[in-house]
Amino acid sequence: MASKPVWEQIGAGFVQHYYQQFDSDRTKLADLYTDASCLTWEGVGFQGHKAIMEKITSLPFQSIQHSITTQDHQPTPDSCVMSMVVGQLKADTDQVMGFQQTFLLKNVDNKWICTNDMFRLALHNFGA
Amino acid sequence: MASKPVWEQIGAGFVQHYYQQFDSDRTKLADLYTDASCLTWEGVGFQGHKAIMEKITSLPFQSIQHSITTQDHQPTPDSCVMSMVVGQLKADTDQVMGFQQTFLLKNVDNKWICTNDMFRLALHNFGA
């Protein structure tokens, strides 16, 4: 049986690690970003490790649980891995909400880090 | 007044062009892909200009109309532009469906082409 392509293993491994960390202790996500990383969270941009972690750690909920519905991974011409995730999340006692998130992963010093990260709640897609 | 960052102009210009072409005559999308491009359409992968266009042109509808709800754009460390789109589409007389799509754009020979493309209908996110 053929094993999964390497980019899919890298992307799926990152995605699993990212949401496990996010749900258990999101301060530990710091290792995944560098000073060159970009995050766009609900349309607002943050650049660099420090600004990204300030945003993530200041999100106004105590507990959160992500569940992944679909994930797609591709290799890019610059030897990165692009991953698109569609899922659902439950923050504190709020109702379950859909979300989509895209990551671009790059190998820097033998470690896969996230250079680009975009997050949107799915509720934007069901307006009036 | 500050103008928009260049990567946002590139990403927004591509997104507008892509959906206009898709809705009017999707055979003309061929110019946007190269032999190195990857498309993942509803979880199924296609590599290269020819395979991608065969997939896009064989989609089983006559008319389609996309409308964009949100779009985010970022520069990447390899001088590409990553764009994530959330929107709605109406194919033939089907009901309106949400979708999400991510593009990675690269400048090749002074032209912005799409190296990576991932598409998912949002209905996956609202299963039982």
XYZ file of N, CA and C in Angstrom:
768
model
N 0.848 -1.198 0.000
C 0.000 0.000 0.000
C 0.880 1.244 0.000
N 0.606 2.147 -0.900
C 1.404 3.373 -0.960
C 1.158 4.215 0.288
N 2.244 4.765 0.840
C 2.051 5.680 1.970
C 1.632 7.039 1.426
N 1.170 7.878 2.317
C 0.742 9.214 1.887
C 1.924 10.025 1.398
N 1.700 10.933 0.435
C 2.795 11.798 -0.017
C 3.353 12.590 1.164
N 4.636 12.922 1.069
C 5.318 13.564 2.199
C 4.683 14.901 2.572
N 4.252 15.684 1.567
C 3.642 16.978 1.892
C 2.341 16.800 2.672
N 1.648 15.687 2.399
C 0.402 15.454 3.127
C 0.700 15.050 4.574
N 1.754 14.284 4.755
C 2.168 13.919 6.114
C 2.582 15.170 6.897
N 3.331 16.052 6.232
C 3.785 17.286 6.894
C 2.593 18.171 7.242
N 1.710 18.371 6.270
C 0.545 19.233 6.501
C -0.376 18.667 7.569
N -0.678 17.376 7.468
C -1.597 16.764 8.428
C -0.980 16.740 9.830
N 0.335 16.515 9.891
C 1.016 16.532 11.190
C 0.967 17.915 11.824
N 1.207 18.938 11.001
C 1.149 20.311 11.516
C -0.255 20.642 12.011
N -1.245 20.322 11.202
C -2.629 20.664 11.528
C -3.047 19.990 12.850
N -2.696 18.726 13.000
C -3.034 18.020 14.234
C -2.364 18.690 15.440
N -1.076 18.977 15.283
C -0.308 19.610 16.371
C -0.871 20.994 16.706
N -1.157 21.774 15.663
C -1.638 23.151 15.862
C -2.929 23.181 16.690
N -3.915 22.374 16.296
C -5.201 22.457 17.012
C -5.128 21.801 18.388
N -4.290 20.785 18.536
C -4.099 20.201 19.876
C -3.514 21.244 20.827
N -2.496 21.962 20.350
C -1.883 23.019 21.175
C -2.867 24.144 21.427
N -3.589 24.536 20.372
C -4.532 25.651 20.511
C -5.568 25.325 21.579
N -6.039 24.087 21.592
C -7.121 23.705 22.496
C -6.618 23.434 23.917
N -5.347 23.043 24.058
C -4.851 22.710 25.396
C -4.140 23.897 26.047
N -3.259 24.579 25.293
C -2.522 25.725 25.855
C -1.989 26.550 24.695
N -2.745 27.566 24.278
C -2.381 28.245 23.033
C -1.151 29.131 23.156
N -0.652 29.348 24.383
C 0.618 30.089 24.504
C 1.764 29.287 23.863
N 1.590 27.979 23.758
C 2.666 27.141 23.205
C 2.729 27.172 21.678
N 1.770 27.842 21.034
C 1.818 27.976 19.575
C 2.977 28.864 19.132
N 3.561 29.596 20.065
C 4.638 30.537 19.746
C 5.749 29.899 18.932
N 6.048 28.646 19.199
C 7.138 27.958 18.488
C 6.883 27.813 16.997
N 5.628 27.951 16.584
C 5.287 27.685 15.185
C 5.441 28.900 14.281
N 5.628 30.081 14.881
C 5.729 31.316 14.086
C 7.120 31.936 14.208
N 7.491 32.744 13.198
C 8.758 33.488 13.258
C 8.443 34.979 13.099
N 9.482 35.783 13.087
C 9.277 37.226 12.925
C 8.767 37.594 11.539
N 8.896 36.678 10.593
C 8.415 36.957 9.237
C 6.990 36.442 9.012
N 6.421 35.761 10.004
C 5.099 35.156 9.812
C 3.988 36.209 9.761
N 2.959 35.903 8.995
C 1.774 36.771 8.904
C 0.536 35.987 9.354
N -0.296 36.647 10.125
C -1.605 36.102 10.492
C -2.671 37.106 10.072
N -3.715 36.636 9.398
C -4.901 37.475 9.189
C -6.052 36.785 9.912
N -6.533 37.434 10.959
C -7.558 36.846 11.820
C -8.835 37.645 11.649
N -9.819 37.041 11.015
C -11.086 37.734 10.772
C -10.844 39.070 10.060
N -9.930 39.043 9.106
C -9.699 40.214 8.267
C -8.705 41.222 8.797
N -8.198 41.002 10.015
C -7.232 41.933 10.612
C -5.844 41.302 10.584
N -4.860 42.053 10.103
C -3.527 41.500 9.904
C -2.592 41.711 11.075
N -1.724 40.707 11.333
C -0.699 40.772 12.374
C 0.581 40.210 11.775
N 1.676 40.933 11.961
C 2.937 40.420 11.416
C 3.946 40.187 12.522
N 4.591 39.034 12.460
C 5.665 38.699 13.392
C 5.147 37.933 14.588
N 6.005 37.078 15.056
C 5.806 36.203 16.184
C 5.115 36.884 17.375
N 5.624 38.070 17.760
C 5.115 38.736 18.972
C 3.670 39.212 18.781
N 3.416 39.897 17.668
C 2.062 40.422 17.412
C 1.067 39.279 17.245
N 1.499 38.218 16.593
C 0.611 37.061 16.383
C 0.247 36.419 17.718
N 1.245 36.235 18.582
C 0.967 35.577 19.863
C 0.121 36.476 20.777
N 0.335 37.779 20.698
C -0.522 38.692 21.479
C -1.978 38.543 21.050
N -2.191 38.439 19.743
C -3.563 38.281 19.248
C -4.160 36.946 19.705
N -3.405 35.883 19.499
C -3.941 34.548 19.806
C -4.219 34.390 21.299
N -3.316 34.897 22.123
C -3.503 34.698 23.570
C -4.547 35.657 24.148
N -4.884 36.711 23.416
C -5.884 37.656 23.940
C -7.295 37.357 23.451
N -7.468 36.300 22.692
C -8.823 35.969 22.216
C -9.726 35.723 23.430
N -10.951 36.238 23.370
C -11.779 36.322 24.579
C -12.562 35.051 24.906
N -11.874 33.960 25.109
C -12.548 32.761 25.616
C -11.569 32.026 26.518
N -12.119 31.218 27.391
C -11.278 30.429 28.301
C -10.953 29.077 27.692
N -11.996 28.420 27.195
C -11.753 27.091 26.640
C -12.233 27.056 25.190
N -11.569 26.238 24.399
C -11.972 26.104 23.003
C -11.673 24.679 22.540
N -12.517 24.221 21.629
C -12.330 22.883 21.083
C -12.570 22.943 19.575
N -11.554 22.588 18.806
C -11.683 22.543 17.346
C -11.962 21.115 16.901
N -12.805 20.957 15.897
C -12.870 19.654 15.235
C -12.783 19.874 13.727
N -11.968 19.042 13.085
C -11.659 19.233 11.668
C -12.650 18.460 10.808
N -13.222 19.147 9.850
C -14.158 18.506 8.918
C -13.412 17.999 7.683
N -12.650 18.874 7.046
C -11.823 18.468 5.906
C -10.476 19.175 5.989
N -9.459 18.552 5.444
C -8.159 19.218 5.321
C -7.530 18.801 4.000
N -6.970 19.783 3.300
C -6.304 19.547 2.019
C -4.878 20.080 2.119
N -3.947 19.374 1.473
C -2.537 19.765 1.522
C -1.936 19.679 0.129
N -1.053 20.621 -0.174
C -0.360 20.610 -1.473
C 1.098 21.050 -1.290
N 1.985 20.528 -2.135
C 3.343 21.075 -2.186
C 3.329 22.332 -3.043
N 4.207 23.283 -2.753
C 4.289 24.490 -3.592
C 5.627 24.488 -4.337
N 5.753 25.308 -5.371
C 7.004 25.335 -6.136
C 8.216 25.767 -5.307
N 7.997 26.444 -4.190
C 9.113 26.874 -3.344
C 9.339 25.924 -2.170
N 8.919 24.664 -2.351
C 9.146 23.625 -1.334
C 8.447 23.913 -0.014
N 7.347 24.640 -0.089
C 6.499 24.823 1.087
C 5.325 23.845 0.994
N 4.512 23.825 2.039
C 3.285 23.030 2.037
C 2.128 23.975 2.352
N 1.112 23.967 1.518
C -0.085 24.769 1.777
C -1.187 23.847 2.280
N -1.854 24.256 3.361
C -2.901 23.428 3.976
C -4.151 24.262 4.181
N -5.277 23.748 3.730
C -6.557 24.425 3.955
C -7.444 23.529 4.828
N -7.933 24.100 5.917
C -8.727 23.350 6.879
C -10.137 23.938 6.944
N -11.134 23.073 6.944
C -12.508 23.474 7.202
C -12.936 22.716 8.451
N -13.528 23.406 9.407
C -13.882 22.717 10.643
C -14.919 23.452 11.451
N -15.070 22.978 12.657
C -16.013 23.589 13.591
C -15.299 23.823 14.907
N -15.742 24.851 15.626
C -15.143 25.111 16.931
C -16.229 25.475 17.934
N -15.925 25.183 19.179
C -16.825 25.555 20.273
C -15.999 26.282 21.321
N -16.320 27.560 21.530
C -15.591 28.377 22.505
C -16.485 28.582 23.730
N -15.944 28.217 24.907
C -16.713 28.326 26.158
C -18.100 27.697 25.966
N -19.143 28.443 26.304
C -20.487 27.862 26.166
C -21.215 28.389 24.927
N -20.469 29.049 24.024
C -21.080 29.533 22.779
C -21.542 28.358 21.917
N -22.391 28.683 20.953
C -22.805 27.618 20.038
C -21.656 27.242 19.096
N -21.727 26.056 18.568
C -20.706 25.586 17.630
C -20.716 26.470 16.383
N -19.506 26.854 15.938
C -19.391 27.687 14.733
C -18.458 27.023 13.737
N -18.735 27.202 12.452
C -17.824 26.719 11.413
C -16.671 27.702 11.237
N -15.547 27.205 10.774
C -14.421 28.095 10.466
C -13.655 27.537 9.270
N -12.850 28.430 8.629
C -11.871 27.947 7.660
C -10.549 28.617 7.944
N -9.474 27.870 7.723
C -8.138 28.376 8.032
C -7.159 27.817 7.011
N -6.254 28.667 6.558
C -5.232 28.248 5.608
C -3.850 28.531 6.184
N -2.958 27.575 6.060
C -1.573 27.714 6.537
C -0.617 27.535 5.369
N 0.466 28.318 5.386
C 1.596 28.012 4.509
C 2.763 27.651 5.421
N 3.335 26.466 5.179
C 4.389 25.917 6.043
C 5.702 25.884 5.280
N 6.771 26.251 5.961
C 8.089 26.300 5.315
C 9.116 25.634 6.223
N 10.035 24.932 5.620
C 11.086 24.292 6.401
C 12.231 25.280 6.626
N 12.441 25.648 7.869
C 13.507 26.587 8.237
C 14.358 25.896 9.305
N 15.637 25.716 9.006
C 16.538 25.045 9.956
C 15.975 23.691 10.401
N 15.533 22.920 9.435
C 15.033 21.566 9.721
C 13.792 21.507 10.588
N 13.047 22.602 10.590
C 11.802 22.610 11.360
C 10.717 23.229 10.488
N 9.508 22.683 10.523
C 8.415 23.248 9.740
C 7.732 24.336 10.551
N 7.805 25.554 10.040
C 7.151 26.674 10.727
C 6.051 27.247 9.826
N 5.191 28.032 10.436
C 4.054 28.621 9.723
C 4.405 30.046 9.314
N 4.541 30.263 8.005
C 4.858 31.614 7.534
C 3.601 32.433 7.282
N 2.507 31.743 6.981
C 1.267 32.450 6.632
C 0.069 31.711 7.202
N -0.850 32.469 7.778
C -1.980 31.887 8.514
C -3.178 32.815 8.319
N -4.273 32.269 7.824
C -5.503 33.058 7.631
C -6.671 32.316 8.258
N -7.448 33.040 9.048
C -8.565 32.425 9.762
C -9.842 33.236 9.547
N -10.925 32.532 9.261
C -12.249 33.174 9.178
C -13.295 32.271 9.813
N -14.186 32.857 10.583
C -15.374 32.126 11.018
C -16.302 31.977 9.820
N -16.997 30.842 9.753
C -17.850 30.580 8.593
C -19.116 31.416 8.628
N -19.421 31.997 9.752
C -20.682 32.745 9.853
C -20.738 33.900 8.862
N -19.562 34.366 8.416
C -19.547 35.446 7.432
C -20.229 35.031 6.139
N -20.305 33.733 5.941
C -20.795 33.251 4.664
C -22.310 33.055 4.652
N -22.945 33.378 5.750
C -24.376 33.130 5.813
C -25.124 34.360 6.289
N -24.665 35.517 5.814
C -25.321 36.781 6.144
C -26.640 36.919 5.396
N -27.247 38.095 5.568
C -28.578 38.326 4.973
C -28.482 38.327 3.455
N -4.201 59.597 1.604
C -4.730 58.279 1.936
C -3.789 57.200 1.416
N -3.431 56.277 2.288
C -2.529 55.211 1.866
C -3.249 54.294 0.881
N -2.538 53.897 -0.175
C -3.123 52.920 -1.081
C -2.981 51.536 -0.462
N -3.676 50.575 -1.019
C -3.593 49.210 -0.491
C -2.206 48.636 -0.745
N -1.736 47.750 0.139
C -0.441 47.100 -0.098
C -0.460 46.361 -1.432
N 0.711 46.253 -2.038
C 0.787 45.687 -3.384
C 0.279 44.247 -3.428
N 0.579 43.465 -2.383
C 0.108 42.063 -2.418
C -1.410 41.987 -2.375
N -2.026 42.966 -1.725
C -3.489 42.962 -1.676
C -4.065 43.336 -3.039
N -3.418 44.264 -3.709
C -3.854 44.624 -5.065
C -3.712 43.435 -6.014
N -2.593 42.710 -5.884
C -2.354 41.539 -6.751
C -3.389 40.454 -6.467
N -3.566 40.149 -5.177
C -4.510 39.095 -4.798
C -5.940 39.446 -5.188
N -6.354 40.675 -4.891
C -7.730 41.078 -5.192
C -7.963 41.138 -6.700
N -6.938 41.573 -7.440
C -7.054 41.621 -8.901
C -7.194 40.215 -9.482
N -6.391 39.289 -8.959
C -6.481 37.907 -9.432
C -7.855 37.319 -9.134
N -8.310 37.507 -7.901
C -9.584 36.921 -7.467
C -10.736 37.449 -8.327
N -10.728 38.746 -8.586
C -11.785 39.329 -9.417
C -11.753 38.727 -10.832
N -10.542 38.644 -11.395
C -10.370 38.111 -12.745
C -10.786 36.635 -12.799
N -10.344 35.873 -11.793
C -10.614 34.428 -11.778
C -12.111 34.154 -11.811
N -12.868 34.797 -10.907
C -14.303 34.471 -10.837
C -15.078 35.060 -12.016
N -14.634 36.183 -12.536
C -15.274 36.720 -13.751
C -15.114 35.752 -14.917
N -13.890 35.240 -15.078
C -13.646 34.268 -16.150
C -14.411 32.979 -15.907
N -14.384 32.510 -14.645
C -15.064 31.261 -14.311
C -16.543 31.361 -14.662
N -17.142 32.498 -14.354
C -18.585 32.651 -14.545
C -18.962 32.927 -16.006
N -18.042 33.524 -16.767
C -18.391 33.871 -18.153
C -17.934 32.784 -19.130
N -16.705 32.299 -19.000
C -16.197 31.263 -19.907
C -14.998 30.604 -19.254
N -15.241 29.506 -18.547
C -14.169 28.949 -17.722
C -13.063 28.277 -18.516
N -13.247 28.081 -19.821
C -12.130 27.562 -20.625
C -10.973 28.575 -20.648
N -11.283 29.832 -20.399
C -10.232 30.865 -20.459
C -9.371 30.920 -19.198
N -9.716 30.119 -18.187
C -8.886 30.074 -16.979
C -7.538 29.416 -17.260
N -7.426 28.746 -18.409
C -6.201 28.015 -18.748
C -4.948 28.872 -18.607
N -5.046 30.140 -18.932
C -3.886 31.033 -18.870
C -3.335 31.203 -17.460
N -4.146 30.873 -16.448
C -3.735 31.149 -15.072
C -2.919 30.020 -14.448
N -2.876 28.862 -15.113
C -2.173 27.702 -14.554
C -0.971 27.317 -15.416
N 0.007 26.652 -14.794
C 1.149 26.115 -15.539
C 1.219 24.603 -15.310
N 2.229 23.983 -15.892
C 2.382 22.529 -15.719
C 2.753 22.148 -14.293
N 3.208 23.128 -13.513
C 3.563 22.835 -12.119
C 2.412 23.110 -11.158
N 1.305 23.641 -11.666
C 0.198 24.030 -10.777
C -0.520 22.811 -10.202
N -1.027 22.969 -8.988
C -1.829 21.924 -8.330
C -3.222 22.464 -8.029
N -4.214 21.639 -8.273
C -5.589 21.944 -7.871
C -6.087 20.796 -6.998
N -6.677 21.122 -5.850
C -7.417 20.107 -5.094
C -8.870 20.554 -5.063
N -9.725 19.790 -5.736
C -11.133 20.157 -5.893
C -11.971 19.161 -5.106
N -12.574 19.631 -4.033
C -13.369 18.732 -3.187
C -12.566 17.499 -2.767
N -11.296 17.722 -2.441
C -10.467 16.654 -1.905
C -9.754 15.801 -2.935
N -10.014 16.038 -4.217
C -9.368 15.251 -5.273
C -8.299 16.110 -5.952
N -7.096 15.557 -6.106
C -5.966 16.324 -6.610
C -5.774 16.227 -8.116
N -5.376 17.348 -8.739
C -5.060 17.411 -10.168
C -3.765 18.200 -10.310
N -2.824 17.669 -11.088
C -1.571 18.410 -11.263
C -1.350 18.753 -12.717
N -0.968 19.999 -12.941
C -0.629 20.441 -14.288
C -1.818 21.065 -14.996
N -1.482 22.018 -15.812
C -2.388 22.802 -16.627
C -3.479 21.952 -17.292
N -3.070 20.852 -17.943
C -4.014 20.050 -18.724
C -5.039 19.348 -17.822
N -4.553 18.684 -16.784
C -5.455 17.958 -15.881
C -6.392 18.928 -15.149
N -5.862 20.075 -14.784
C -6.680 21.074 -14.084
C -7.797 21.587 -14.993
N -7.445 21.896 -16.236
C -8.471 22.424 -17.138
C -9.505 21.366 -17.512
N -9.066 20.109 -17.623
C -10.036 19.035 -17.885
C -11.048 18.950 -16.748
N -10.552 19.093 -15.510
C -11.465 19.039 -14.362
C -12.425 20.233 -14.379
N -11.876 21.422 -14.546
C -12.696 22.634 -14.461
C -13.753 22.677 -15.572
N -13.336 22.285 -16.774
C -14.296 22.383 -17.881
C -15.316 21.239 -17.872
N -15.034 20.161 -17.120
C -15.988 19.039 -17.090
C -16.955 19.123 -15.912
N -16.871 20.190 -15.131
C -17.797 20.305 -13.996
C -19.232 20.340 -14.519
N -20.144 19.616 -13.860
C -21.459 19.330 -14.454
C -22.502 20.434 -14.264
N -22.207 21.617 -14.754
C -23.237 22.660 -14.757
C -23.019 23.518 -15.998
N -24.095 24.179 -16.415
C -23.993 25.047 -17.585
C -23.630 26.465 -17.188
N -24.344 26.963 -16.189
C -24.072 28.343 -15.774
C -23.714 28.359 -14.298
N -22.875 29.306 -13.944
C -22.505 29.447 -12.529
C -22.244 30.911 -12.230
N -22.544 31.255 -10.991
C -22.332 32.633 -10.559
C -21.721 32.607 -9.155
N -20.519 33.171 -9.017
C -19.866 33.270 -7.705
C -20.101 34.652 -7.118
N -20.305 34.706 -5.821
C -20.226 36.017 -5.159
C -19.325 35.886 -3.935
N -18.451 36.865 -3.785
C -17.406 36.805 -2.758
C -17.911 37.442 -1.470
N -17.768 36.711 -0.375
C -18.174 37.244 0.929
C -16.982 37.930 1.611
N -15.865 37.232 1.711
C -14.635 37.824 2.263
C -13.452 37.335 1.440
N -12.411 38.160 1.403
C -11.156 37.722 0.790
C -10.003 38.298 1.589
N -9.011 37.456 1.847
C -7.812 37.864 2.591
C -6.588 37.580 1.730
N -5.598 38.449 1.830
C -4.380 38.308 1.023
C -3.155 38.561 1.891
N -2.107 37.802 1.644
C -0.842 37.985 2.374
C 0.337 37.782 1.430
N 1.448 38.482 1.697
C 2.699 38.180 0.996
C 3.355 36.981 1.679
N 4.082 36.170 0.912
C 4.794 35.040 1.520
C 6.309 35.303 1.455
N 7.085 34.566 2.229
C 8.545 34.784 2.232
C 9.190 34.526 0.874
N 8.527 33.769 0.001
C 9.089 33.494 -1.324
C 8.502 34.406 -2.393
N 8.034 35.580 -1.969
C 7.508 36.593 -2.899
C 6.275 36.138 -3.658
N 5.521 35.242 -3.053
C 4.229 34.869 -3.611
C 3.133 35.635 -2.876
N 1.903 35.468 -3.323
C 0.741 36.040 -2.644
C -0.226 34.897 -2.356
N -0.642 34.785 -1.080
C -1.632 33.777 -0.722
C -2.971 34.479 -0.529
N -4.028 33.917 -1.113
C -5.360 34.526 -1.049
C -6.369 33.480 -0.600
N -7.166 33.822 0.397
C -8.235 32.926 0.852
C -9.579 33.614 0.629
N -10.462 32.925 -0.066
C -11.762 33.480 -0.432
C -12.868 32.668 0.233
N -13.833 33.347 0.794
C -15.054 32.708 1.279
C -16.192 33.327 0.471
N -17.081 32.509 -0.054
C -18.137 33.076 -0.881
C -19.307 32.138 -1.050
N -20.149 32.509 -1.970
C -21.321 31.708 -2.292
C -21.380 31.521 -3.803
N -21.962 30.409 -4.231
C -22.109 30.189 -5.667
C -23.483 29.601 -5.953
N -23.924 29.871 -7.149
C -25.186 29.301 -7.619
C -24.938 28.669 -8.979
N -25.101 27.342 -9.054
C -24.872 26.615 -10.301
C -26.230 26.214 -10.875
N -26.460 26.599 -12.149
C -27.734 26.316 -12.813
C -28.898 26.716 -11.885
N -29.818 25.790 -11.655
C -30.965 26.147 -10.803
C -30.828 25.556 -9.393
N -29.627 25.072 -9.059
C -29.400 24.543 -7.706
C -29.540 25.664 -6.673
N -29.667 25.258 -5.421
C -29.712 26.278 -4.370
C -28.321 26.882 -4.165
N -28.289 28.071 -3.619
C -27.030 28.755 -3.337
C -26.220 27.943 -2.322
N -24.931 27.786 -2.587
C -24.054 27.046 -1.671
C -22.857 27.900 -1.291
N -22.390 27.745 -0.066
C -21.160 28.419 0.346
C -19.945 27.652 -0.157
N -18.836 28.358 -0.325
C -17.588 27.682 -0.695
C -16.412 28.420 -0.065
N -15.275 27.712 0.006
C -14.023 28.389 0.336
C -12.954 27.946 -0.638
N -12.063 28.853 -0.978
C -11.031 28.579 -1.971
C -9.768 29.338 -1.598
N -8.637 28.665 -1.731
C -7.350 29.298 -1.437
C -6.464 29.221 -2.668
N -5.806 30.340 -2.986
C -4.888 30.402 -4.124
C -3.489 30.790 -3.639
N -2.478 30.204 -4.255
C -1.125 30.730 -4.092
C -0.685 31.252 -5.462
N -0.277 32.515 -5.497
C 0.047 33.193 -6.753
C 1.538 33.484 -6.808
N 2.131 33.263 -7.959
C 3.573 33.473 -8.120
C 3.837 34.246 -9.399
N 4.808 35.120 -9.330
C 5.162 35.892 -10.517
C 6.167 35.104 -11.357
N 5.742 34.704 -12.554
C 6.592 33.945 -13.464
C 6.627 34.709 -14.791
N 7.823 35.123 -15.192
C 7.964 35.879 -16.444
C 7.031 37.096 -16.462
N 7.041 37.832 -15.375
C 6.249 39.075 -15.267
C 4.751 38.879 -15.356
N 4.299 37.668 -15.020
C 2.859 37.419 -15.014
C 2.517 36.667 -13.731
N 1.415 37.010 -13.119
C 1.008 36.305 -11.904
C 0.185 35.085 -12.289
N 0.724 33.921 -11.941
C 0.006 32.680 -12.241
C -0.338 31.975 -10.917
N -1.237 31.019 -11.023
C -1.712 30.295 -9.843
C -0.967 28.968 -9.744
N -0.132 28.835 -8.713
C 0.610 27.580 -8.552
C -0.174 26.574 -7.709
N -1.047 27.087 -6.843
C -1.783 26.200 -5.931
C -3.203 26.704 -5.751
N -4.148 25.778 -5.796
C -5.566 26.130 -5.798
C -6.303 25.029 -5.040
N -7.052 25.396 -4.026
C -7.839 24.423 -3.253
C -9.262 24.932 -3.122
N -10.210 24.046 -3.423
C -11.615 24.437 -3.407
C -12.421 23.435 -2.584
N -13.301 23.958 -1.743
C -14.255 23.112 -0.999
C -15.609 23.798 -0.939
N -16.659 23.030 -1.146
C -18.000 23.533 -0.849
C -18.173 23.575 0.661
N -18.896 24.587 1.136
C -19.048 24.750 2.587
C -19.986 23.720 3.180
N -20.727 23.033 2.350
C -21.715 22.094 2.891
C -21.063 20.987 3.710
N -19.765 20.745 3.455
C -19.063 19.734 4.242
C -19.023 20.087 5.718
N -19.194 21.363 5.965
C -19.019 21.815 7.344
C -20.313 21.773 8.138
N -21.362 21.289 7.523
C -22.638 21.319 8.232
C -23.331 19.968 8.147
N -22.516 18.927 8.264
C -23.043 17.566 8.245
C -23.760 17.237 9.545
N -24.182 15.978 9.660
C -24.972 15.558 10.829
C -24.130 15.614 12.100
